[in-house]
XYZ file of C-alpha atoms in Angstrom:
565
model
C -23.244 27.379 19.848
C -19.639 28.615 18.849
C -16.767 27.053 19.192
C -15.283 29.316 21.040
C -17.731 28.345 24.001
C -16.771 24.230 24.381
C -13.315 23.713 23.218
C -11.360 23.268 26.200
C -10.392 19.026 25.433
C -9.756 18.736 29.180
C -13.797 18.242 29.835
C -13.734 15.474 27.031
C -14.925 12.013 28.208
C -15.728 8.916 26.176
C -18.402 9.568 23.681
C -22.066 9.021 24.543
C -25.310 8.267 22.366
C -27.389 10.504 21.130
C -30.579 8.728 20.525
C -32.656 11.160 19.138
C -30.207 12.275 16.070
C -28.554 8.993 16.256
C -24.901 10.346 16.531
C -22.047 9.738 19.286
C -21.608 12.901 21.020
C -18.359 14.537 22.660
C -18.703 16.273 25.983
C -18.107 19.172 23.367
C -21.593 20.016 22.173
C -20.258 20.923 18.823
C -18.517 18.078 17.723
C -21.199 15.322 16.932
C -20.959 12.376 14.988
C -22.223 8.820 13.494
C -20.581 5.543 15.184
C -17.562 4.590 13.386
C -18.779 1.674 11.256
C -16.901 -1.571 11.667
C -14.213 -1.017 8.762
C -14.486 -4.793 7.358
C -18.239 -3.914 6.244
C -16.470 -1.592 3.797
C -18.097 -2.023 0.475
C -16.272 -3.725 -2.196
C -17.151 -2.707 -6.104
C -15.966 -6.714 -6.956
C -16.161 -6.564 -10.973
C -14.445 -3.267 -10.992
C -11.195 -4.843 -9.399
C -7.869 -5.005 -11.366
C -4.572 -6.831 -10.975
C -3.005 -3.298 -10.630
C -5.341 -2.517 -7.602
C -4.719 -5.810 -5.773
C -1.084 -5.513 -6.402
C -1.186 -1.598 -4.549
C -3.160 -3.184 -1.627
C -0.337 -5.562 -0.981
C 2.470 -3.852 -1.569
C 1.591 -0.854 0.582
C 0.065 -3.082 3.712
C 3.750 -4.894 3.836
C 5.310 -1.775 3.928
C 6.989 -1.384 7.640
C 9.143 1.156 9.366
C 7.144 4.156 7.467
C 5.164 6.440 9.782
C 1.388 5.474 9.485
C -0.447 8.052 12.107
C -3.723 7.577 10.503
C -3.703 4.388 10.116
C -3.862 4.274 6.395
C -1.949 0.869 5.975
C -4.929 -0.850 8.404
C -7.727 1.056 6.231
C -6.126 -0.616 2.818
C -5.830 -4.159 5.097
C -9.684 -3.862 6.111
C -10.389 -3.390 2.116
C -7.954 -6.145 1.373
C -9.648 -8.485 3.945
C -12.997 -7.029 2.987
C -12.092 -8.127 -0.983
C -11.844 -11.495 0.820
C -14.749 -12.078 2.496
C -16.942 -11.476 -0.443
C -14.981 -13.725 -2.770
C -15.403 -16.152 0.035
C -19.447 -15.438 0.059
C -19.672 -15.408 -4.022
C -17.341 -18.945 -3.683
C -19.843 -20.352 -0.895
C -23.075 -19.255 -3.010
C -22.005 -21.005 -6.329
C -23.330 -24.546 -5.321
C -26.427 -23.425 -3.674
C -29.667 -22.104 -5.557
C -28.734 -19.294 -5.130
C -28.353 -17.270 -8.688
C -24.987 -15.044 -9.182
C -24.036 -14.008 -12.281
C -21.574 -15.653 -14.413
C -19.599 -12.830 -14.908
C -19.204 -12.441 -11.159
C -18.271 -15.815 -10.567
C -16.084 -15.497 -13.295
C -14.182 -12.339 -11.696
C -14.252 -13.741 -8.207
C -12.334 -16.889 -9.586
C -9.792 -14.672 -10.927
C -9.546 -12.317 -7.873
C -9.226 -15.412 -6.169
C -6.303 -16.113 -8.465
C -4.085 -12.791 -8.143
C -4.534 -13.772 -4.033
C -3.049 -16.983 -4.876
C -0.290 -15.727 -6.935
C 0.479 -13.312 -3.597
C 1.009 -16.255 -1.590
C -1.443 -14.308 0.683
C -1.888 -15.993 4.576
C -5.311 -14.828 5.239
C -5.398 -15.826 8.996
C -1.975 -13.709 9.809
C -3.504 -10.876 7.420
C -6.301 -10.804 9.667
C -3.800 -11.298 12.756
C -2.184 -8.224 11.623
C -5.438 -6.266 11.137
C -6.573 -7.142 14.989
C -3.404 -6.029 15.924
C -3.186 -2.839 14.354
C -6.963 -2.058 15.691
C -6.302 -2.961 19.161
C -2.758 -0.310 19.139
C -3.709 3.178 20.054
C -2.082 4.963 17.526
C -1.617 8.385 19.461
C 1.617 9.972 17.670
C -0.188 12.257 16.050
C -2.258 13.360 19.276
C 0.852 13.746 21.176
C 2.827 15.754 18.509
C 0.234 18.120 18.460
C -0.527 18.244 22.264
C -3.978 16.810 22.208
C -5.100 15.500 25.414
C -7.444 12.755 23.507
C -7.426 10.445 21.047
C -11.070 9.851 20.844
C -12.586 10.095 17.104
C -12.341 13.815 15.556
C -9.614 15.131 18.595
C -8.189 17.135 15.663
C -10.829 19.330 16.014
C -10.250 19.282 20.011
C -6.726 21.076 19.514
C -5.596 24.422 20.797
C -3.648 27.088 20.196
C -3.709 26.347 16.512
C -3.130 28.962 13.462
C -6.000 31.273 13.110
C -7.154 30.233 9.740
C -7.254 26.741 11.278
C -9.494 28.275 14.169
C -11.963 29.827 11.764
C -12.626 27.708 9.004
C -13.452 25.480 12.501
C -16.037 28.528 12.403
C -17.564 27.528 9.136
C -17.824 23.659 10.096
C -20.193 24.796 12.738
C -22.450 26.864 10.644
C -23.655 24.430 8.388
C -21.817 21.502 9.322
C -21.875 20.589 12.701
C -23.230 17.398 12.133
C -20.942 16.515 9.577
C -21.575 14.680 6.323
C -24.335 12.437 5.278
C -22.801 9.290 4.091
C -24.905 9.589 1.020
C -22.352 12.724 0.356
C -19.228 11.234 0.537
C -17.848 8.601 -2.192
C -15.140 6.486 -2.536
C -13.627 5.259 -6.395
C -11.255 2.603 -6.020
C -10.366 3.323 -9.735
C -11.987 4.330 -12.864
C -13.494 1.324 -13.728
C -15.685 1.049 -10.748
C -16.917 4.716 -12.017
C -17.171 3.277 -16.024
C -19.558 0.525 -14.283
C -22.024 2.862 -13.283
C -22.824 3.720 -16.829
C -25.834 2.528 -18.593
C -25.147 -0.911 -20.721
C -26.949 0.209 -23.699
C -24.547 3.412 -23.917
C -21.983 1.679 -23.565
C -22.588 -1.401 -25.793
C -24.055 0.978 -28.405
C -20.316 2.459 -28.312
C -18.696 -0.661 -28.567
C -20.520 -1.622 -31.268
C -19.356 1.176 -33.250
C -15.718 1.241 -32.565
C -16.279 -2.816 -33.791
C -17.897 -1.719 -36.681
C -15.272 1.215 -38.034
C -12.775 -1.910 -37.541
C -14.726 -4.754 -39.373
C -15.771 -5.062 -43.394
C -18.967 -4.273 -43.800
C -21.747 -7.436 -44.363
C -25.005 -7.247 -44.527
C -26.964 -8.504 -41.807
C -29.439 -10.901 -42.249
C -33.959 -9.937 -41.133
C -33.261 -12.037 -37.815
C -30.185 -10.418 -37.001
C -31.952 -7.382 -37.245
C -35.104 -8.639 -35.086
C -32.628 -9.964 -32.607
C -30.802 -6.704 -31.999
C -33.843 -4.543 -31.765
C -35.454 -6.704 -29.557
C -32.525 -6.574 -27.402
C -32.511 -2.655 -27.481
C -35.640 -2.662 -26.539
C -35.759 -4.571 -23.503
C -32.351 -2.863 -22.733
C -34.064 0.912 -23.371
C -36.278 0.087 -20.159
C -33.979 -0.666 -17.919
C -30.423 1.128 -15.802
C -28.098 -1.632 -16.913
C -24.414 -1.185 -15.759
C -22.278 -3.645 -17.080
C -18.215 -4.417 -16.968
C -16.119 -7.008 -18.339
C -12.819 -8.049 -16.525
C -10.027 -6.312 -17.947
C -8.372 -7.275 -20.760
C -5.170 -5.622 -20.286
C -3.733 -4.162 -17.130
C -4.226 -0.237 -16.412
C -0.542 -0.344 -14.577
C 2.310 -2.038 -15.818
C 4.265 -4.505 -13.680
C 7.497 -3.410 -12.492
C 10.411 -4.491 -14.869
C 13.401 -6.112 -12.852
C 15.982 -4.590 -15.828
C 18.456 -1.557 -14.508
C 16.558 1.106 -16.106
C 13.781 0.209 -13.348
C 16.314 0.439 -10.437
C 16.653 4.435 -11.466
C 13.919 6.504 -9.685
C 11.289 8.457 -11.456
C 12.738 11.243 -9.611
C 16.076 11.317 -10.931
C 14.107 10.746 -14.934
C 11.816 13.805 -14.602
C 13.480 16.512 -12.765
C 16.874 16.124 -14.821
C 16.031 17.971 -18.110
C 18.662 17.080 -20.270
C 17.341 13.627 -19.709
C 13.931 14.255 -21.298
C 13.881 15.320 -24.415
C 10.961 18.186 -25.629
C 8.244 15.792 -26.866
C 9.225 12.522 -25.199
C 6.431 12.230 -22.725
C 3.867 13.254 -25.969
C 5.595 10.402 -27.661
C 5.703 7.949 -25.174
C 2.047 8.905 -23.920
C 1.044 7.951 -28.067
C 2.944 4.603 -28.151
C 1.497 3.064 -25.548
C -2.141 4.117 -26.450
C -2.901 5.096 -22.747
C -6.299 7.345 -24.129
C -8.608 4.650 -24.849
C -7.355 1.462 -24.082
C -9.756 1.079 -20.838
C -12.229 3.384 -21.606
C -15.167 0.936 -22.558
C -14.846 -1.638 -20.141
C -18.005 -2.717 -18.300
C -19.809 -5.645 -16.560
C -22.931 -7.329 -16.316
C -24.264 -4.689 -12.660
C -27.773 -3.972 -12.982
C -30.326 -1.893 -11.874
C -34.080 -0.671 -12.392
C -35.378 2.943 -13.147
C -38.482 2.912 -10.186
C -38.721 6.454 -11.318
C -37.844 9.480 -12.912
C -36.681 10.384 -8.916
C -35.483 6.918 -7.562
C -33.454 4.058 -8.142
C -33.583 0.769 -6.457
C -29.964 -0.742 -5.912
C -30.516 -4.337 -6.658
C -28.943 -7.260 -4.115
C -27.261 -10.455 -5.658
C -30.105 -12.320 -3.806
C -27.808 -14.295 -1.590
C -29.100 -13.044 1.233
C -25.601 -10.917 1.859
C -26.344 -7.279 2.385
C -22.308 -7.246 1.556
C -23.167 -8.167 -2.096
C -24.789 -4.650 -3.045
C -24.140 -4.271 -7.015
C -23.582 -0.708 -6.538
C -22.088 1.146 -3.517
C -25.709 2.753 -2.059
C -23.875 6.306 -2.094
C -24.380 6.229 -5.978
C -27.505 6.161 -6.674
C -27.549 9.416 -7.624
C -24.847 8.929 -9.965
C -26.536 6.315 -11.328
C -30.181 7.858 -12.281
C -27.292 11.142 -13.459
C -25.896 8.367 -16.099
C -29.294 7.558 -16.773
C -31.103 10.268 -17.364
C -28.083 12.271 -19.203
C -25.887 9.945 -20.889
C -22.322 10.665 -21.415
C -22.826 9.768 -25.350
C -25.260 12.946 -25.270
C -23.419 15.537 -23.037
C -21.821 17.117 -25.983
C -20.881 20.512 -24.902
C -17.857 22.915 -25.547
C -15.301 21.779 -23.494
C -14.018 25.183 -22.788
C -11.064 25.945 -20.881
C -9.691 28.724 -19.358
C -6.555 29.456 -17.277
C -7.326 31.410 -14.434
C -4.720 32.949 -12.864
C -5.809 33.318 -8.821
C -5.734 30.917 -5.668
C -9.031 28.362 -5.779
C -10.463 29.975 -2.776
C -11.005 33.388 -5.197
C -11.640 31.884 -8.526
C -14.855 29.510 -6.966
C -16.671 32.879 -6.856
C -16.267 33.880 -10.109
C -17.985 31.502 -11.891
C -21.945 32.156 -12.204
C -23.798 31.463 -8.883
C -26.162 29.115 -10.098
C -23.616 26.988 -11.619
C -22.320 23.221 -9.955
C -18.982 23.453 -8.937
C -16.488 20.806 -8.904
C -13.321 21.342 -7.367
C -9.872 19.243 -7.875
C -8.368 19.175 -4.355
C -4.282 18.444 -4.848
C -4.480 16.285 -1.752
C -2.151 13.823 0.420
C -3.252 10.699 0.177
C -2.404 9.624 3.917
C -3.452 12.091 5.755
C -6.679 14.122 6.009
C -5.683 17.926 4.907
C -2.139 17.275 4.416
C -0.496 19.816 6.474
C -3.783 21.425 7.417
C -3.122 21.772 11.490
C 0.284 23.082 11.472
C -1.070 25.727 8.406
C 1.150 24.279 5.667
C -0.212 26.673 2.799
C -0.169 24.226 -0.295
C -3.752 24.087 -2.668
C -5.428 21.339 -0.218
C -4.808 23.218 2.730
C -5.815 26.790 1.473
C -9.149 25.388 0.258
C -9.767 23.598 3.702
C -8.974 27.332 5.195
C -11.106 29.091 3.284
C -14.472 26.291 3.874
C -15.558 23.857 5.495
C -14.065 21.184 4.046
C -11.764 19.613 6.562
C -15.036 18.178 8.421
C -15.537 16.376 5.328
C -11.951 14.695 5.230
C -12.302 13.637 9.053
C -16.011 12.209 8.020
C -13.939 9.698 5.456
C -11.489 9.063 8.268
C -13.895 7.851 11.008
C -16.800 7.111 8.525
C -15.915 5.573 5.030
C -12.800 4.654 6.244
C -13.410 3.160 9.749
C -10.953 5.194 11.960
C -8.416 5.407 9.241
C -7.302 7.590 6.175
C -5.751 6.164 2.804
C -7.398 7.993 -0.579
C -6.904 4.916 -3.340
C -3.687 4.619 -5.396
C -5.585 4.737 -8.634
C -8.922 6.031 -6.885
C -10.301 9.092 -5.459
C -12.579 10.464 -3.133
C -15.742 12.557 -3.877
C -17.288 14.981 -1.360
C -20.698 16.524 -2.375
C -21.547 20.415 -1.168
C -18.697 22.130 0.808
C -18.905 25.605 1.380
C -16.265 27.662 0.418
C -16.037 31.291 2.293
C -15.282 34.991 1.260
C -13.284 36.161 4.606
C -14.221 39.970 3.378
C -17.526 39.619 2.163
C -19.223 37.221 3.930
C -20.596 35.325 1.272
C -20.352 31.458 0.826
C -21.509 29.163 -2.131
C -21.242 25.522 -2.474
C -18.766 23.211 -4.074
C -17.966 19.488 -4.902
C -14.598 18.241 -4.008
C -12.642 15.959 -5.803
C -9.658 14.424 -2.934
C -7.156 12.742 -5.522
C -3.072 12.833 -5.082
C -0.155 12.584 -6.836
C 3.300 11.162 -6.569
C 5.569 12.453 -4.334
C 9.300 12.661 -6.088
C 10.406 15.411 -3.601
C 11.422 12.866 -0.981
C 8.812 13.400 1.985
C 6.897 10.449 3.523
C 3.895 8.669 1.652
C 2.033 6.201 1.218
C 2.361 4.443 -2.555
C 5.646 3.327 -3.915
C 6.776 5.831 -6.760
C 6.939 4.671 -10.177
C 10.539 3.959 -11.359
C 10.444 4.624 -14.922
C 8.489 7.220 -17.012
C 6.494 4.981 -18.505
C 5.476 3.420 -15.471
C 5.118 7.435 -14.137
C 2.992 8.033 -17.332
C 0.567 5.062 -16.815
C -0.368 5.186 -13.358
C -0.884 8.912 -13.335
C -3.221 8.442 -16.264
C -4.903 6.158 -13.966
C -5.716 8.760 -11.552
C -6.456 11.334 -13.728
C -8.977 9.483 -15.495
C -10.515 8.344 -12.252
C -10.924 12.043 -10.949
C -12.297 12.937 -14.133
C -14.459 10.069 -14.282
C -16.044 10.978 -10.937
C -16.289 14.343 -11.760
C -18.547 13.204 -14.916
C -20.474 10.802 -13.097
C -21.222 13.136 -9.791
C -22.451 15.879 -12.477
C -25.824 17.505 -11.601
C -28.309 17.383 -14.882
C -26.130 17.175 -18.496
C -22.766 18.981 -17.600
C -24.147 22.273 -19.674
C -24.353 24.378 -16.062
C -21.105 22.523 -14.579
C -17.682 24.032 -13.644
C -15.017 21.992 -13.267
C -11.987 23.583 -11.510
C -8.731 21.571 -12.225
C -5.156 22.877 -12.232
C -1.100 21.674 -11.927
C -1.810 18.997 -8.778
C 1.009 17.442 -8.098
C 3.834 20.187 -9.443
C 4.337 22.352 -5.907
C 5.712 20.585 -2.747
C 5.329 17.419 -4.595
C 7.513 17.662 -7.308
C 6.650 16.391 -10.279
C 7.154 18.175 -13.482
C 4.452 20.816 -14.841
C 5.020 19.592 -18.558
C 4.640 15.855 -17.515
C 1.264 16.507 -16.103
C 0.178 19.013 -18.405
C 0.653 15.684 -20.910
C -1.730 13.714 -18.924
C -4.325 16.035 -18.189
C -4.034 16.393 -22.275
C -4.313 13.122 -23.161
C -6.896 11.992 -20.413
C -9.163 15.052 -21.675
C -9.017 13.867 -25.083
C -9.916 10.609 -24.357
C -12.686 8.437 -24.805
C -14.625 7.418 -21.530
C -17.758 5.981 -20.086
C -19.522 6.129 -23.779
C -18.825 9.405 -24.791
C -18.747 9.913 -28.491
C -15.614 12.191 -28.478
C -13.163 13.833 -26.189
C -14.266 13.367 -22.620
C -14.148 17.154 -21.779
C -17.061 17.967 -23.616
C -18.998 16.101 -20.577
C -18.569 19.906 -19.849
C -19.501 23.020 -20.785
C -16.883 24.629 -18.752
C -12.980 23.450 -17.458
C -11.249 26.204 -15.739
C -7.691 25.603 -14.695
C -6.349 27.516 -11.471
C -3.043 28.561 -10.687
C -1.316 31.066 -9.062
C 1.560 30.246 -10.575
C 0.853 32.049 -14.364
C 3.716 30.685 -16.163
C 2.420 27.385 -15.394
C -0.772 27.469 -16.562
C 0.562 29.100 -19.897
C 2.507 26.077 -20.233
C -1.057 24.162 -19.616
C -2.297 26.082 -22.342
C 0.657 25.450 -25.136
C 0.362 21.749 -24.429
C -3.673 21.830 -24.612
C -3.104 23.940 -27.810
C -0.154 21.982 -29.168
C -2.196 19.182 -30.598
C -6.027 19.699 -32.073
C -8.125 18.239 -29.894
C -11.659 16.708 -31.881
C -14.047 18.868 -31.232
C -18.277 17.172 -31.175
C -20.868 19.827 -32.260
């Protein structure tokens, strides 16, 4: 059925069941979907939580007066309160037979420490959360003249742009049921994706970077037994591990004057940054490999060639899952084609068209991934009044916006926040060629920048360039991260599709994150024996803007990257 033949929102009532496809159902035929899961059940990657992270979560949910129409302050309160509970489980399990890890008990105590060094009242936290559930936030609804505020009324709306109107077209043709959950992921940072990686890749890197450090000693026949023995139990197993950090990913605030001047005011004033600053700052504080090897004790068993078997803490907690079920496939990816073997060229190109042309140059067989320069508070940005930034011309041109309300009222239990340091990953959207007809299939990465030109959002900006510098390498390697652990088969047939997020409506400076992306591609993650862009055989950047992705390519060029044959 069209759209065209059930959108009048007047005939909407409450939603029913549908049994047989086990979806709630508008009145409008068309718009089906799963019950909104209770947003506290929200899984929790425990050993991949940082200081930094629990710091955001605060910081943003005491936030008042800002305008909050998807409720993305109660989403990062359900996490918070989420993080909670399952310290509280781990803390109630310790005495009991049942076994936890040590390293999990070990994190949880320290969790359990940056909460007490928050001063955090967990029964008016979770006063506040009922609170904010029980208000019908309807703002939005009203400013755009919806006559409901049931789940997915965005796509209820009338008399909206006609690009709006037909990429509401493509949801329907392929998507009318929406997304599986099994499709749609959610990083809280990069370590949580350096935790899916295999323990022996990563402890077989570790041990090299010790041994270019250490004087060479000769080990003694039992050593030798030892570590092969070890190897060789490890070789038959999918062991993730990840230790707690050792030092933070985000640097505290400093209370000195220099952190009273905004980040704003530092990077748009030229005279004020000198050519070669950011390179040089970006070097001193050895921001390219300081996290990359960092992982914990998670395990899991290889049933198969073709399936995994997510393994429970055995405390009888369905909450406990070691790995977030919806990564699984990442998982067996890591597995079967470790990072320390994708060793490809690492080509980039600057291609200079909108995204919604250049996904159909690249060979038709090929996986696409697809950076999405998105707003972290709300689903599409500007998508339903047709702003026309990179997020909202993608979402014209396919079918993506479906998958953005799926987070909303799936993942993210009626509300929309993408992770300060995180992002979200959204398998198979199909992007459409208006004059041809023709449609192929892409992954979308949903990370966002900082926003120094003044609008409303959701994160605190950084007030000095150094804090600027490391919390936008956070990101960066988080969407990169995801991008190499969502890879289909050993990178050599992948696309990845990145380009200047961050440097149109939201202001920050095309050199500055032509730095980062730099540095973060010539880093060191998740085991790799070199820069992590060879994870790829292919790293187009997109712009429509040409001078900017020259500039891309003189600060790529400007340093030799190490190349891996």
């Amino acid at each position: 059925m069209s759209i065209d033949e059930s959108r009048n929102p007047s005939h909407l009532n409450n939603a029913t069941s549908d049994i047989q496809s086990y979806l709630s159902v508008s009145i409008q035929p068309n718009i089906k979907y799963r019950p909104m899961p209770d947003p506290l059940s929200v899984y929790v990657p425990l050993e991949s939580l940082t200081k930094e992270l629990i710091n955001s979560l605060v910081s943003t949910i005491q936030q008042s007066g800002r305008t909050d129409w998807h409720n993305s302050r109660r989403t990062l309160l359900a996490f918070l309160l989420a993080i909670n509970n399952k310290v509280n489980e781990i803390e109630k399990h310790i005495d009991t037979n049942n076994k936890i890890d040590e390293k999990i008990i070990q994190h949880a105590r320290e969790v359990r420490q940056w909460f007490v060094e928050k001063n955090l009242e967990w029964k008016e936290l979770q006063t506040k959360y009922e609170n904010m559930a029980k208000k019908n936030n309807n703002e939005l609804a009203q400013t755009l003249h919806a006559e409901t505020v049931e789940p997915y009324f965005e796509l209820t709306i009338e008399g909206l742009h006609p690009d709006v109107m037909q990429s509401r077209e493509y949801m329907a043709r392929f998507r009318s049921h929406g997304w599986e959950p099994k499709e749609l992921k959610l990083y809280w940072n990069a370590q949580q994706l350096e935790d899916l990686c295999p323990k022996h890749e990563i402890n077989s890197k570790q041990t090299e970077e010790n041994d270019k450090t250490k004087p060479e000693v000769d080990s003694s026949p039992n050593d030798e037994s030892n570590d092969k023995k070890s190897n060789e139990v490890e070789s038959k197993q999918i062991i993730v591990e990840g230790e707690e950090n050792k030092q933070p990913i985000v640097e505290n605030e400093t209370n000195d004057e220099k952190s009273n001047e905004t980040i704003n005011n530092q990077c748009k004033a030229g005279h004020e940054i000198q050519d070669g600053e950011i390179e040089k700052l970006v070097e001193k504080m050895d921001i390219t490999g300081e996290h990359s090897n960092h992982m914990s004790d998670n395990q899991c068993d290889a049933i198969s060639t073709t399936e995994i078997e997510i393994k429970n803490e055995q405390i009888n907690d369905n909450d406990l899952l070691r790995h977030d079920p919806s990564d699984a496939d990442a998982i067996q990816a890591l597995y079967e084609y470790p990072v320390s073997k994708r060793n490809h060229a690492g080509k980039i190109t600057y291609v200079n068209k909108g995204i919604e042309k250049a996904v159909f140059d690249a060979p038709k067989d090929a996986q696409l991934i697809v950076l999405n320069f998105a707003n972290e508070r709300s689903p599409g940005g500007g998508y339903l009044r047709h702003a026309w930034a990179q997020e909202e011309i993608i979402l014209f041109n396919s079918d993506g916006y479906r998958s953005l309300l799926d987070l909303k009222y799936g993942r993210m239990g009626g509300g929309y926040a993408i992770p300060e340091f995180g992002v979200a990953y959204v398998r198979d959207i199909r992007f459409f060629d208006k004059k041809t007809g023709e449609h192929r299939k892409a992954d979308m990465l949903v990370s966002a920048c900082y926003c120094l030109s003044g609008s409303p959002q959701l994160y605190d900006n950084p007030t000095t360039i150094e804090e600027w510098i490391t919390k936008n390498v956070a990101k960066f390697r988080a969407f990169i991260a995801a991008a190499v652990a969502n890879t289909i088969g050993d990178g050599s047939n992948t696309y990845l599709l990145l380009g200047p997020i961050g440097t149109g409506a939201f202001g920050n400076d095309v050199t500055h994150i032509g730095y980062v992306f730099r540095d973060v591609l010539r880093s060191e993650m998740m085991g790799s024996h070199g820069p992590i862009r060879n994870a790829f055989e292919n790293i187009w950047f997109v712009s429509t803007d040409k001078w900017k992705n020259e500039l891309f390519e003189k600060i790529l060029n400007e340093e030799t990257m190490v190349e891996t044959e």
